[in-house]
Amino acid sequence: MRARPLIGVTTSQPTEVAMGRLFNGTSRLYMEGLLQVGAVPILLATLPQLIEDYAVQIDAGLFTGGVDLHPRIYGEHPRSGLGVTDDERDDFEVGLYHALRRQGKPVFGICRGIQLINVSEGGTLHQHLPSVPEVWIDHTQRANPPAIGHEIELIPESVLGRLYGSKALVNSYHHQAVNRLASTMGVVALSPDGLIEAVEGNNTIAVQWHPELMLPAHPSALYTFQAFMSLLQ
């Protein structure tokens, strides 16, 4: 292990309309969060031919937010409310996730990241939360960062719970979420309407909220990054 662990950070890939150029990038705040806990972040371009090289050379992976996962990954057809998807990114990140697991390296998921981890392990997603009757919280808050969305309850004995305690305030910028939990994951946080907000597994931590967007105004948001770093010790 390096003195400062090298963390591979997955990227979105928007297309520039005017010239048709494909970009790879993500919010700088992910990198700032990792930097604050002593890691060296590196952006990973969505290049399938480099999956195994990435998995060997980085010490851990952060799966970031972004567009919807296509339901074909977890054996479902698209339903009303499904948003924009990116098949290339889906396939790349599922492949990278499994490559990191084969290497025994830690993974950290944020928003889309928790969904990616759950479906890669055999779970499913709610494709559009407004269509789920038992979900009564608006999980697509309109207040801009670093505003808070709602409270969550955590299992105090979990890695995240030992840092946060039994309750925490989080933001909420998602319309998809974990539905059937993968058998390899354990729930460690729930929203008041029962939606899964965080999971932990073997060398894995993933959250549905966006801690990086809270960092400028809410220092406790760094707990998620600290919890992730504890997996590398």
JSON list of C-alpha atoms in Angstrom, two decimals:
[
{"chain": "A", "resi": 1, "resn": "MET", "atom": "CA", "xyz": [0.00, 0.00, 0.00]},
{"chain": "A", "resi": 2, "resn": "ARG", "atom": "CA", "xyz": [1.24, 3.47, -0.87]},
{"chain": "A", "resi": 3, "resn": "ALA", "atom": "CA", "xyz": [1.65, 6.07, 1.88]},
{"chain": "A", "resi": 4, "resn": "ARG", "atom": "CA", "xyz": [-1.31, 7.89, 0.28]},
{"chain": "A", "resi": 5, "resn": "PRO", "atom": "CA", "xyz": [-3.72, 5.45, -1.35]},
{"chain": "A", "resi": 6, "resn": "LEU", "atom": "CA", "xyz": [-4.59, 5.96, -5.02]},
{"chain": "A", "resi": 7, "resn": "ILE", "atom": "CA", "xyz": [-8.36, 6.01, -5.52]},
{"chain": "A", "resi": 8, "resn": "GLY", "atom": "CA", "xyz": [-9.86, 5.51, -8.97]},
{"chain": "A", "resi": 9, "resn": "VAL", "atom": "CA", "xyz": [-12.92, 7.73, -9.48]},
{"chain": "A", "resi": 10, "resn": "THR", "atom": "CA", "xyz": [-15.47, 6.81, -12.16]},
{"chain": "A", "resi": 11, "resn": "THR", "atom": "CA", "xyz": [-16.67, 9.51, -14.53]},
{"chain": "A", "resi": 12, "resn": "SER", "atom": "CA", "xyz": [-19.71, 10.64, -16.46]},
{"chain": "A", "resi": 13, "resn": "GLN", "atom": "CA", "xyz": [-19.34, 11.09, -20.21]},
{"chain": "A", "resi": 14, "resn": "PRO", "atom": "CA", "xyz": [-21.44, 13.92, -21.66]},
{"chain": "A", "resi": 15, "resn": "THR", "atom": "CA", "xyz": [-21.24, 14.73, -25.35]},
{"chain": "A", "resi": 16, "resn": "GLU", "atom": "CA", "xyz": [-20.52, 18.26, -26.54]},
{"chain": "A", "resi": 17, "resn": "VAL", "atom": "CA", "xyz": [-23.45, 19.03, -28.82]},
{"chain": "A", "resi": 18, "resn": "ALA", "atom": "CA", "xyz": [-21.68, 21.50, -31.11]},
{"chain": "A", "resi": 19, "resn": "MET", "atom": "CA", "xyz": [-18.76, 19.26, -32.10]},
{"chain": "A", "resi": 20, "resn": "GLY", "atom": "CA", "xyz": [-19.86, 15.81, -30.98]},
{"chain": "A", "resi": 21, "resn": "ARG", "atom": "CA", "xyz": [-16.86, 15.31, -28.71]},
{"chain": "A", "resi": 22, "resn": "LEU", "atom": "CA", "xyz": [-17.24, 12.80, -25.85]},
{"chain": "A", "resi": 23, "resn": "PHE", "atom": "CA", "xyz": [-15.89, 13.91, -22.48]},
{"chain": "A", "resi": 24, "resn": "ASN", "atom": "CA", "xyz": [-15.04, 12.04, -19.28]},
{"chain": "A", "resi": 25, "resn": "GLY", "atom": "CA", "xyz": [-15.32, 13.96, -16.03]},
{"chain": "A", "resi": 26, "resn": "THR", "atom": "CA", "xyz": [-17.12, 14.44, -12.73]},
{"chain": "A", "resi": 27, "resn": "SER", "atom": "CA", "xyz": [-17.52, 16.91, -9.87]},
{"chain": "A", "resi": 28, "resn": "ARG", "atom": "CA", "xyz": [-14.29, 18.15, -8.33]},
{"chain": "A", "resi": 29, "resn": "LEU", "atom": "CA", "xyz": [-15.94, 17.84, -4.91]},
{"chain": "A", "resi": 30, "resn": "TYR", "atom": "CA", "xyz": [-15.47, 14.04, -4.96]},
{"chain": "A", "resi": 31, "resn": "MET", "atom": "CA", "xyz": [-11.75, 14.61, -5.31]},
{"chain": "A", "resi": 32, "resn": "GLU", "atom": "CA", "xyz": [-11.70, 17.25, -2.59]},
{"chain": "A", "resi": 33, "resn": "GLY", "atom": "CA", "xyz": [-13.42, 14.86, -0.19]},
{"chain": "A", "resi": 34, "resn": "LEU", "atom": "CA", "xyz": [-10.86, 12.14, -0.92]},
{"chain": "A", "resi": 35, "resn": "LEU", "atom": "CA", "xyz": [-8.01, 14.62, -0.60]},
{"chain": "A", "resi": 36, "resn": "GLN", "atom": "CA", "xyz": [-9.23, 15.72, 2.83]},
{"chain": "A", "resi": 37, "resn": "VAL", "atom": "CA", "xyz": [-8.96, 12.15, 4.14]},
{"chain": "A", "resi": 38, "resn": "GLY", "atom": "CA", "xyz": [-5.45, 11.62, 2.80]},
{"chain": "A", "resi": 39, "resn": "ALA", "atom": "CA", "xyz": [-6.11, 9.89, -0.53]},
{"chain": "A", "resi": 40, "resn": "VAL", "atom": "CA", "xyz": [-4.90, 10.69, -4.04]},
{"chain": "A", "resi": 41, "resn": "PRO", "atom": "CA", "xyz": [-7.84, 10.64, -6.48]},
{"chain": "A", "resi": 42, "resn": "ILE", "atom": "CA", "xyz": [-7.45, 9.85, -10.17]},
{"chain": "A", "resi": 43, "resn": "LEU", "atom": "CA", "xyz": [-10.19, 10.09, -12.79]},
{"chain": "A", "resi": 44, "resn": "LEU", "atom": "CA", "xyz": [-10.90, 6.90, -14.73]},
{"chain": "A", "resi": 45, "resn": "ALA", "atom": "CA", "xyz": [-11.87, 7.30, -18.37]},
{"chain": "A", "resi": 46, "resn": "THR", "atom": "CA", "xyz": [-14.59, 4.89, -19.52]},
{"chain": "A", "resi": 47, "resn": "LEU", "atom": "CA", "xyz": [-12.26, 2.61, -21.47]},
{"chain": "A", "resi": 48, "resn": "PRO", "atom": "CA", "xyz": [-13.28, -1.06, -21.17]},
{"chain": "A", "resi": 49, "resn": "GLN", "atom": "CA", "xyz": [-9.91, -2.28, -22.41]},
{"chain": "A", "resi": 50, "resn": "LEU", "atom": "CA", "xyz": [-8.28, -0.78, -19.30]},
{"chain": "A", "resi": 51, "resn": "ILE", "atom": "CA", "xyz": [-10.53, -2.34, -16.66]},
{"chain": "A", "resi": 52, "resn": "GLU", "atom": "CA", "xyz": [-8.01, -4.94, -15.50]},
{"chain": "A", "resi": 53, "resn": "ASP", "atom": "CA", "xyz": [-5.13, -2.42, -15.58]},
{"chain": "A", "resi": 54, "resn": "TYR", "atom": "CA", "xyz": [-7.16, 0.03, -13.50]},
{"chain": "A", "resi": 55, "resn": "ALA", "atom": "CA", "xyz": [-8.08, -2.66, -10.98]},
{"chain": "A", "resi": 56, "resn": "VAL", "atom": "CA", "xyz": [-4.45, -3.69, -10.53]},
{"chain": "A", "resi": 57, "resn": "GLN", "atom": "CA", "xyz": [-2.98, -0.20, -10.25]},
{"chain": "A", "resi": 58, "resn": "ILE", "atom": "CA", "xyz": [-5.46, 1.63, -7.99]},
{"chain": "A", "resi": 59, "resn": "ASP", "atom": "CA", "xyz": [-5.88, 0.85, -4.29]},
{"chain": "A", "resi": 60, "resn": "ALA", "atom": "CA", "xyz": [-9.67, 1.29, -4.24]},
{"chain": "A", "resi": 61, "resn": "GLY", "atom": "CA", "xyz": [-12.54, 2.60, -6.35]},
{"chain": "A", "resi": 62, "resn": "LEU", "atom": "CA", "xyz": [-15.14, 5.33, -5.92]},
{"chain": "A", "resi": 63, "resn": "PHE", "atom": "CA", "xyz": [-18.28, 4.86, -8.02]},
{"chain": "A", "resi": 64, "resn": "THR", "atom": "CA", "xyz": [-19.83, 8.30, -8.49]},
{"chain": "A", "resi": 65, "resn": "GLY", "atom": "CA", "xyz": [-23.25, 9.73, -9.31]},
{"chain": "A", "resi": 66, "resn": "GLY", "atom": "CA", "xyz": [-24.69, 10.19, -12.79]},
{"chain": "A", "resi": 67, "resn": "VAL", "atom": "CA", "xyz": [-27.39, 9.03, -15.16]},
{"chain": "A", "resi": 68, "resn": "ASP", "atom": "CA", "xyz": [-29.76, 6.09, -14.55]},
{"chain": "A", "resi": 69, "resn": "LEU", "atom": "CA", "xyz": [-28.61, 2.51, -14.75]},
{"chain": "A", "resi": 70, "resn": "HIS", "atom": "CA", "xyz": [-30.33, 0.59, -17.53]},
{"chain": "A", "resi": 71, "resn": "PRO", "atom": "CA", "xyz": [-32.69, -2.03, -16.02]},
{"chain": "A", "resi": 72, "resn": "ARG", "atom": "CA", "xyz": [-31.41, -4.72, -18.39]},
{"chain": "A", "resi": 73, "resn": "ILE", "atom": "CA", "xyz": [-28.50, -5.07, -15.95]},
{"chain": "A", "resi": 74, "resn": "TYR", "atom": "CA", "xyz": [-30.82, -6.44, -13.29]},
{"chain": "A", "resi": 75, "resn": "GLY", "atom": "CA", "xyz": [-33.16, -8.31, -15.58]},
{"chain": "A", "resi": 76, "resn": "GLU", "atom": "CA", "xyz": [-36.02, -5.82, -15.94]},
{"chain": "A", "resi": 77, "resn": "HIS", "atom": "CA", "xyz": [-37.59, -3.88, -18.79]},
{"chain": "A", "resi": 78, "resn": "PRO", "atom": "CA", "xyz": [-37.64, -0.06, -18.80]},
{"chain": "A", "resi": 79, "resn": "ARG", "atom": "CA", "xyz": [-40.61, 1.41, -16.97]},
{"chain": "A", "resi": 80, "resn": "SER", "atom": "CA", "xyz": [-42.28, 4.81, -17.08]},
{"chain": "A", "resi": 81, "resn": "GLY", "atom": "CA", "xyz": [-40.07, 7.43, -15.46]},
{"chain": "A", "resi": 82, "resn": "LEU", "atom": "CA", "xyz": [-36.73, 5.89, -16.40]},
{"chain": "A", "resi": 83, "resn": "GLY", "atom": "CA", "xyz": [-34.32, 8.68, -17.27]},
{"chain": "A", "resi": 84, "resn": "VAL", "atom": "CA", "xyz": [-31.26, 8.97, -19.50]},
{"chain": "A", "resi": 85, "resn": "THR", "atom": "CA", "xyz": [-28.99, 5.91, -19.48]},
{"chain": "A", "resi": 86, "resn": "ASP", "atom": "CA", "xyz": [-25.45, 5.17, -20.70]},
{"chain": "A", "resi": 87, "resn": "ASP", "atom": "CA", "xyz": [-24.90, 1.54, -21.72]},
{"chain": "A", "resi": 88, "resn": "GLU", "atom": "CA", "xyz": [-21.16, 1.99, -22.19]},
{"chain": "A", "resi": 89, "resn": "ARG", "atom": "CA", "xyz": [-20.71, 3.43, -18.72]},
{"chain": "A", "resi": 90, "resn": "ASP", "atom": "CA", "xyz": [-22.94, 0.73, -17.20]},
{"chain": "A", "resi": 91, "resn": "ASP", "atom": "CA", "xyz": [-20.93, -2.10, -18.73]},
{"chain": "A", "resi": 92, "resn": "PHE", "atom": "CA", "xyz": [-17.61, -0.47, -17.88]},
{"chain": "A", "resi": 93, "resn": "GLU", "atom": "CA", "xyz": [-18.50, 0.14, -14.24]},
{"chain": "A", "resi": 94, "resn": "VAL", "atom": "CA", "xyz": [-20.00, -3.32, -13.67]},
{"chain": "A", "resi": 95, "resn": "GLY", "atom": "CA", "xyz": [-16.81, -4.78, -15.15]},
{"chain": "A", "resi": 96, "resn": "LEU", "atom": "CA", "xyz": [-14.59, -2.53, -13.05]},
{"chain": "A", "resi": 97, "resn": "TYR", "atom": "CA", "xyz": [-16.54, -3.34, -9.90]},
{"chain": "A", "resi": 98, "resn": "HIS", "atom": "CA", "xyz": [-16.07, -7.08, -10.38]},
{"chain": "A", "resi": 99, "resn": "ALA", "atom": "CA", "xyz": [-12.40, -6.62, -11.27]},
{"chain": "A", "resi": 100, "resn": "LEU", "atom": "CA", "xyz": [-11.83, -4.70, -8.02]},
{"chain": "A", "resi": 101, "resn": "ARG", "atom": "CA", "xyz": [-13.66, -7.38, -6.05]},
{"chain": "A", "resi": 102, "resn": "ARG", "atom": "CA", "xyz": [-11.45, -10.06, -7.60]},
{"chain": "A", "resi": 103, "resn": "GLN", "atom": "CA", "xyz": [-8.45, -8.02, -6.44]},
{"chain": "A", "resi": 104, "resn": "GLY", "atom": "CA", "xyz": [-9.95, -7.78, -2.94]},
{"chain": "A", "resi": 105, "resn": "LYS", "atom": "CA", "xyz": [-9.89, -3.99, -3.06]},
{"chain": "A", "resi": 106, "resn": "PRO", "atom": "CA", "xyz": [-12.34, -1.66, -1.27]},
{"chain": "A", "resi": 107, "resn": "VAL", "atom": "CA", "xyz": [-15.14, 0.13, -3.10]},
{"chain": "A", "resi": 108, "resn": "PHE", "atom": "CA", "xyz": [-17.16, 3.21, -2.21]},
{"chain": "A", "resi": 109, "resn": "GLY", "atom": "CA", "xyz": [-20.45, 4.12, -3.89]},
{"chain": "A", "resi": 110, "resn": "ILE", "atom": "CA", "xyz": [-22.22, 7.49, -3.92]},
{"chain": "A", "resi": 111, "resn": "CYS", "atom": "CA", "xyz": [-25.80, 7.87, -5.27]},
{"chain": "A", "resi": 112, "resn": "ARG", "atom": "CA", "xyz": [-25.64, 6.03, -8.62]},
{"chain": "A", "resi": 113, "resn": "GLY", "atom": "CA", "xyz": [-22.71, 4.24, -7.00]},
{"chain": "A", "resi": 114, "resn": "ILE", "atom": "CA", "xyz": [-24.83, 2.48, -4.37]},
{"chain": "A", "resi": 115, "resn": "GLN", "atom": "CA", "xyz": [-27.21, 1.43, -7.14]},
{"chain": "A", "resi": 116, "resn": "LEU", "atom": "CA", "xyz": [-24.35, 0.15, -9.32]},
{"chain": "A", "resi": 117, "resn": "ILE", "atom": "CA", "xyz": [-22.93, -1.89, -6.44]},
{"chain": "A", "resi": 118, "resn": "ASN", "atom": "CA", "xyz": [-26.32, -3.36, -5.53]},
{"chain": "A", "resi": 119, "resn": "VAL", "atom": "CA", "xyz": [-27.16, -4.51, -9.07]},
{"chain": "A", "resi": 120, "resn": "SER", "atom": "CA", "xyz": [-23.62, -5.78, -9.65]},
{"chain": "A", "resi": 121, "resn": "GLU", "atom": "CA", "xyz": [-24.14, -8.01, -6.61]},
{"chain": "A", "resi": 122, "resn": "GLY", "atom": "CA", "xyz": [-27.51, -9.28, -7.87]},
{"chain": "A", "resi": 123, "resn": "GLY", "atom": "CA", "xyz": [-29.98, -6.76, -6.43]},
{"chain": "A", "resi": 124, "resn": "THR", "atom": "CA", "xyz": [-32.56, -4.58, -8.19]},
{"chain": "A", "resi": 125, "resn": "LEU", "atom": "CA", "xyz": [-33.64, -0.92, -8.25]},
{"chain": "A", "resi": 126, "resn": "HIS", "atom": "CA", "xyz": [-36.75, 1.17, -8.00]},
{"chain": "A", "resi": 127, "resn": "GLN", "atom": "CA", "xyz": [-36.70, 2.70, -11.48]},
{"chain": "A", "resi": 128, "resn": "HIS", "atom": "CA", "xyz": [-38.73, 5.79, -10.53]},
{"chain": "A", "resi": 129, "resn": "LEU", "atom": "CA", "xyz": [-39.54, 6.58, -6.90]},
{"chain": "A", "resi": 130, "resn": "PRO", "atom": "CA", "xyz": [-42.63, 8.74, -7.56]},
{"chain": "A", "resi": 131, "resn": "SER", "atom": "CA", "xyz": [-44.24, 5.53, -8.88]},
{"chain": "A", "resi": 132, "resn": "VAL", "atom": "CA", "xyz": [-43.62, 3.66, -5.60]},
{"chain": "A", "resi": 133, "resn": "PRO", "atom": "CA", "xyz": [-46.69, 4.11, -3.32]},
{"chain": "A", "resi": 134, "resn": "GLU", "atom": "CA", "xyz": [-44.90, 3.53, -0.01]},
{"chain": "A", "resi": 135, "resn": "VAL", "atom": "CA", "xyz": [-42.26, 6.18, -0.72]},
{"chain": "A", "resi": 136, "resn": "TRP", "atom": "CA", "xyz": [-43.68, 9.47, 0.58]},
{"chain": "A", "resi": 137, "resn": "ILE", "atom": "CA", "xyz": [-40.56, 11.64, 0.96]},
{"chain": "A", "resi": 138, "resn": "ASP", "atom": "CA", "xyz": [-39.60, 13.77, -2.05]},
{"chain": "A", "resi": 139, "resn": "HIS", "atom": "CA", "xyz": [-36.14, 12.35, -2.72]},
{"chain": "A", "resi": 140, "resn": "THR", "atom": "CA", "xyz": [-35.50, 14.82, -5.55]},
{"chain": "A", "resi": 141, "resn": "GLN", "atom": "CA", "xyz": [-35.12, 17.91, -3.41]},
{"chain": "A", "resi": 142, "resn": "ARG", "atom": "CA", "xyz": [-35.25, 21.28, -5.19]},
{"chain": "A", "resi": 143, "resn": "ALA", "atom": "CA", "xyz": [-33.03, 23.18, -2.77]},
{"chain": "A", "resi": 144, "resn": "ASN", "atom": "CA", "xyz": [-29.51, 23.49, -4.18]},
{"chain": "A", "resi": 145, "resn": "PRO", "atom": "CA", "xyz": [-26.40, 22.22, -2.36]},
{"chain": "A", "resi": 146, "resn": "PRO", "atom": "CA", "xyz": [-25.33, 22.35, 0.37]},
{"chain": "A", "resi": 147, "resn": "ALA", "atom": "CA", "xyz": [-28.96, 22.26, 1.56]},
{"chain": "A", "resi": 148, "resn": "ILE", "atom": "CA", "xyz": [-30.25, 19.32, 3.63]},
{"chain": "A", "resi": 149, "resn": "GLY", "atom": "CA", "xyz": [-33.07, 17.09, 2.40]},
{"chain": "A", "resi": 150, "resn": "HIS", "atom": "CA", "xyz": [-34.14, 14.78, 5.24]},
{"chain": "A", "resi": 151, "resn": "GLU", "atom": "CA", "xyz": [-33.02, 12.75, 8.23]},
{"chain": "A", "resi": 152, "resn": "ILE", "atom": "CA", "xyz": [-31.85, 9.15, 8.20]},
{"chain": "A", "resi": 153, "resn": "GLU", "atom": "CA", "xyz": [-31.49, 6.52, 10.91]},
{"chain": "A", "resi": 154, "resn": "LEU", "atom": "CA", "xyz": [-28.28, 4.46, 11.07]},
{"chain": "A", "resi": 155, "resn": "ILE", "atom": "CA", "xyz": [-27.27, 1.24, 12.76]},
{"chain": "A", "resi": 156, "resn": "PRO", "atom": "CA", "xyz": [-24.85, 2.50, 15.45]},
{"chain": "A", "resi": 157, "resn": "GLU", "atom": "CA", "xyz": [-22.66, -0.62, 15.21]},
{"chain": "A", "resi": 158, "resn": "SER", "atom": "CA", "xyz": [-21.99, -0.11, 11.49]},
{"chain": "A", "resi": 159, "resn": "VAL", "atom": "CA", "xyz": [-18.87, 1.60, 10.14]},
{"chain": "A", "resi": 160, "resn": "LEU", "atom": "CA", "xyz": [-20.91, 4.68, 9.22]},
{"chain": "A", "resi": 161, "resn": "GLY", "atom": "CA", "xyz": [-22.92, 4.55, 12.46]},
{"chain": "A", "resi": 162, "resn": "ARG", "atom": "CA", "xyz": [-19.80, 4.61, 14.60]},
{"chain": "A", "resi": 163, "resn": "LEU", "atom": "CA", "xyz": [-19.01, 7.99, 13.04]},
{"chain": "A", "resi": 164, "resn": "TYR", "atom": "CA", "xyz": [-22.46, 9.52, 12.60]},
{"chain": "A", "resi": 165, "resn": "GLY", "atom": "CA", "xyz": [-24.28, 7.98, 15.54]},
{"chain": "A", "resi": 166, "resn": "SER", "atom": "CA", "xyz": [-27.88, 6.79, 15.21]},
{"chain": "A", "resi": 167, "resn": "LYS", "atom": "CA", "xyz": [-29.17, 9.76, 13.17]},
{"chain": "A", "resi": 168, "resn": "ALA", "atom": "CA", "xyz": [-27.88, 12.09, 10.48]},
{"chain": "A", "resi": 169, "resn": "LEU", "atom": "CA", "xyz": [-29.11, 14.77, 8.11]},
{"chain": "A", "resi": 170, "resn": "VAL", "atom": "CA", "xyz": [-28.47, 14.18, 4.41]},
{"chain": "A", "resi": 171, "resn": "ASN", "atom": "CA", "xyz": [-29.35, 15.65, 1.04]},
{"chain": "A", "resi": 172, "resn": "SER", "atom": "CA", "xyz": [-31.48, 13.83, -1.55]},
{"chain": "A", "resi": 173, "resn": "TYR", "atom": "CA", "xyz": [-30.94, 14.17, -5.31]},
{"chain": "A", "resi": 174, "resn": "HIS", "atom": "CA", "xyz": [-32.16, 10.89, -6.80]},
{"chain": "A", "resi": 175, "resn": "HIS", "atom": "CA", "xyz": [-35.27, 9.34, -8.33]},
{"chain": "A", "resi": 176, "resn": "GLN", "atom": "CA", "xyz": [-33.96, 5.76, -8.33]},
{"chain": "A", "resi": 177, "resn": "ALA", "atom": "CA", "xyz": [-32.92, 3.69, -5.31]},
{"chain": "A", "resi": 178, "resn": "VAL", "atom": "CA", "xyz": [-32.18, 0.19, -4.06]},
{"chain": "A", "resi": 179, "resn": "ASN", "atom": "CA", "xyz": [-35.23, -2.07, -4.25]},
{"chain": "A", "resi": 180, "resn": "ARG", "atom": "CA", "xyz": [-34.30, -5.72, -3.62]},
{"chain": "A", "resi": 181, "resn": "LEU", "atom": "CA", "xyz": [-31.08, -5.70, -1.67]},
{"chain": "A", "resi": 182, "resn": "ALA", "atom": "CA", "xyz": [-28.25, -7.95, -2.84]},
{"chain": "A", "resi": 183, "resn": "SER", "atom": "CA", "xyz": [-27.67, -10.85, -0.46]},
{"chain": "A", "resi": 184, "resn": "THR", "atom": "CA", "xyz": [-24.03, -9.80, 0.01]},
{"chain": "A", "resi": 185, "resn": "MET", "atom": "CA", "xyz": [-24.97, -6.35, 1.33]},
{"chain": "A", "resi": 186, "resn": "GLY", "atom": "CA", "xyz": [-26.37, -5.22, 4.66]},
{"chain": "A", "resi": 187, "resn": "VAL", "atom": "CA", "xyz": [-28.58, -2.20, 5.25]},
{"chain": "A", "resi": 188, "resn": "VAL", "atom": "CA", "xyz": [-27.04, 0.32, 7.66]},
{"chain": "A", "resi": 189, "resn": "ALA", "atom": "CA", "xyz": [-29.25, 3.39, 7.10]},
{"chain": "A", "resi": 190, "resn": "LEU", "atom": "CA", "xyz": [-32.89, 4.09, 6.21]},
{"chain": "A", "resi": 191, "resn": "SER", "atom": "CA", "xyz": [-34.93, 7.19, 5.40]},
{"chain": "A", "resi": 192, "resn": "PRO", "atom": "CA", "xyz": [-38.17, 7.82, 7.36]},
{"chain": "A", "resi": 193, "resn": "ASP", "atom": "CA", "xyz": [-40.20, 6.20, 4.56]},
{"chain": "A", "resi": 194, "resn": "GLY", "atom": "CA", "xyz": [-38.08, 3.05, 4.70]},
{"chain": "A", "resi": 195, "resn": "LEU", "atom": "CA", "xyz": [-35.89, 3.65, 1.65]},
{"chain": "A", "resi": 196, "resn": "ILE", "atom": "CA", "xyz": [-32.38, 2.18, 1.84]},
{"chain": "A", "resi": 197, "resn": "GLU", "atom": "CA", "xyz": [-29.91, 5.04, 2.30]},
{"chain": "A", "resi": 198, "resn": "ALA", "atom": "CA", "xyz": [-26.64, 3.19, 3.00]},
{"chain": "A", "resi": 199, "resn": "VAL", "atom": "CA", "xyz": [-25.24, -0.33, 2.75]},
{"chain": "A", "resi": 200, "resn": "GLU", "atom": "CA", "xyz": [-22.08, -2.04, 3.87]},
{"chain": "A", "resi": 201, "resn": "GLY", "atom": "CA", "xyz": [-20.52, -5.29, 2.79]},
{"chain": "A", "resi": 202, "resn": "ASN", "atom": "CA", "xyz": [-17.14, -6.95, 2.49]},
{"chain": "A", "resi": 203, "resn": "ASN", "atom": "CA", "xyz": [-14.74, -4.02, 1.92]},
{"chain": "A", "resi": 204, "resn": "THR", "atom": "CA", "xyz": [-17.72, -1.99, 0.68]},
{"chain": "A", "resi": 205, "resn": "ILE", "atom": "CA", "xyz": [-19.50, 1.17, 1.80]},
{"chain": "A", "resi": 206, "resn": "ALA", "atom": "CA", "xyz": [-22.15, 2.92, -0.28]},
{"chain": "A", "resi": 207, "resn": "VAL", "atom": "CA", "xyz": [-24.57, 5.77, 0.36]},
{"chain": "A", "resi": 208, "resn": "GLN", "atom": "CA", "xyz": [-27.58, 7.10, -1.55]},
{"chain": "A", "resi": 209, "resn": "TRP", "atom": "CA", "xyz": [-26.98, 10.75, -0.68]},
{"chain": "A", "resi": 210, "resn": "HIS", "atom": "CA", "xyz": [-24.27, 13.09, -2.01]},
{"chain": "A", "resi": 211, "resn": "PRO", "atom": "CA", "xyz": [-21.83, 13.82, 0.86]},
{"chain": "A", "resi": 212, "resn": "GLU", "atom": "CA", "xyz": [-19.44, 15.66, -1.45]},
{"chain": "A", "resi": 213, "resn": "LEU", "atom": "CA", "xyz": [-22.11, 18.30, -2.13]},
{"chain": "A", "resi": 214, "resn": "MET", "atom": "CA", "xyz": [-22.52, 18.90, 1.61]},
{"chain": "A", "resi": 215, "resn": "LEU", "atom": "CA", "xyz": [-18.82, 19.30, 2.43]},
{"chain": "A", "resi": 216, "resn": "PRO", "atom": "CA", "xyz": [-18.57, 23.11, 2.15]},
{"chain": "A", "resi": 217, "resn": "ALA", "atom": "CA", "xyz": [-21.20, 23.72, 4.86]},
{"chain": "A", "resi": 218, "resn": "HIS", "atom": "CA", "xyz": [-21.53, 20.43, 6.77]},
{"chain": "A", "resi": 219, "resn": "PRO", "atom": "CA", "xyz": [-18.21, 19.05, 8.10]},
{"chain": "A", "resi": 220, "resn": "SER", "atom": "CA", "xyz": [-19.90, 15.80, 9.22]},
{"chain": "A", "resi": 221, "resn": "ALA", "atom": "CA", "xyz": [-20.32, 14.90, 5.54]},
{"chain": "A", "resi": 222, "resn": "LEU", "atom": "CA", "xyz": [-16.64, 13.96, 5.64]},
{"chain": "A", "resi": 223, "resn": "TYR", "atom": "CA", "xyz": [-17.58, 10.96, 7.79]},
{"chain": "A", "resi": 224, "resn": "THR", "atom": "CA", "xyz": [-18.53, 9.00, 4.66]},
{"chain": "A", "resi": 225, "resn": "PHE", "atom": "CA", "xyz": [-15.06, 9.53, 3.20]},
{"chain": "A", "resi": 226, "resn": "GLN", "atom": "CA", "xyz": [-13.45, 8.66, 6.55]},
{"chain": "A", "resi": 227, "resn": "ALA", "atom": "CA", "xyz": [-15.52, 5.46, 6.73]},
{"chain": "A", "resi": 228, "resn": "PHE", "atom": "CA", "xyz": [-14.31, 4.52, 3.26]},
{"chain": "A", "resi": 229, "resn": "MET", "atom": "CA", "xyz": [-10.70, 5.20, 4.19]},
{"chain": "A", "resi": 230, "resn": "SER", "atom": "CA", "xyz": [-11.04, 2.92, 7.22]},
{"chain": "A", "resi": 231, "resn": "LEU", "atom": "CA", "xyz": [-11.46, 0.02, 4.78]},
{"chain": "A", "resi": 232, "resn": "LEU", "atom": "CA", "xyz": [-7.91, 0.62, 3.52]},
{"chain": "A", "resi": 233, "resn": "GLN", "atom": "CA", "xyz": [-6.27, 0.44, 6.94]}
]
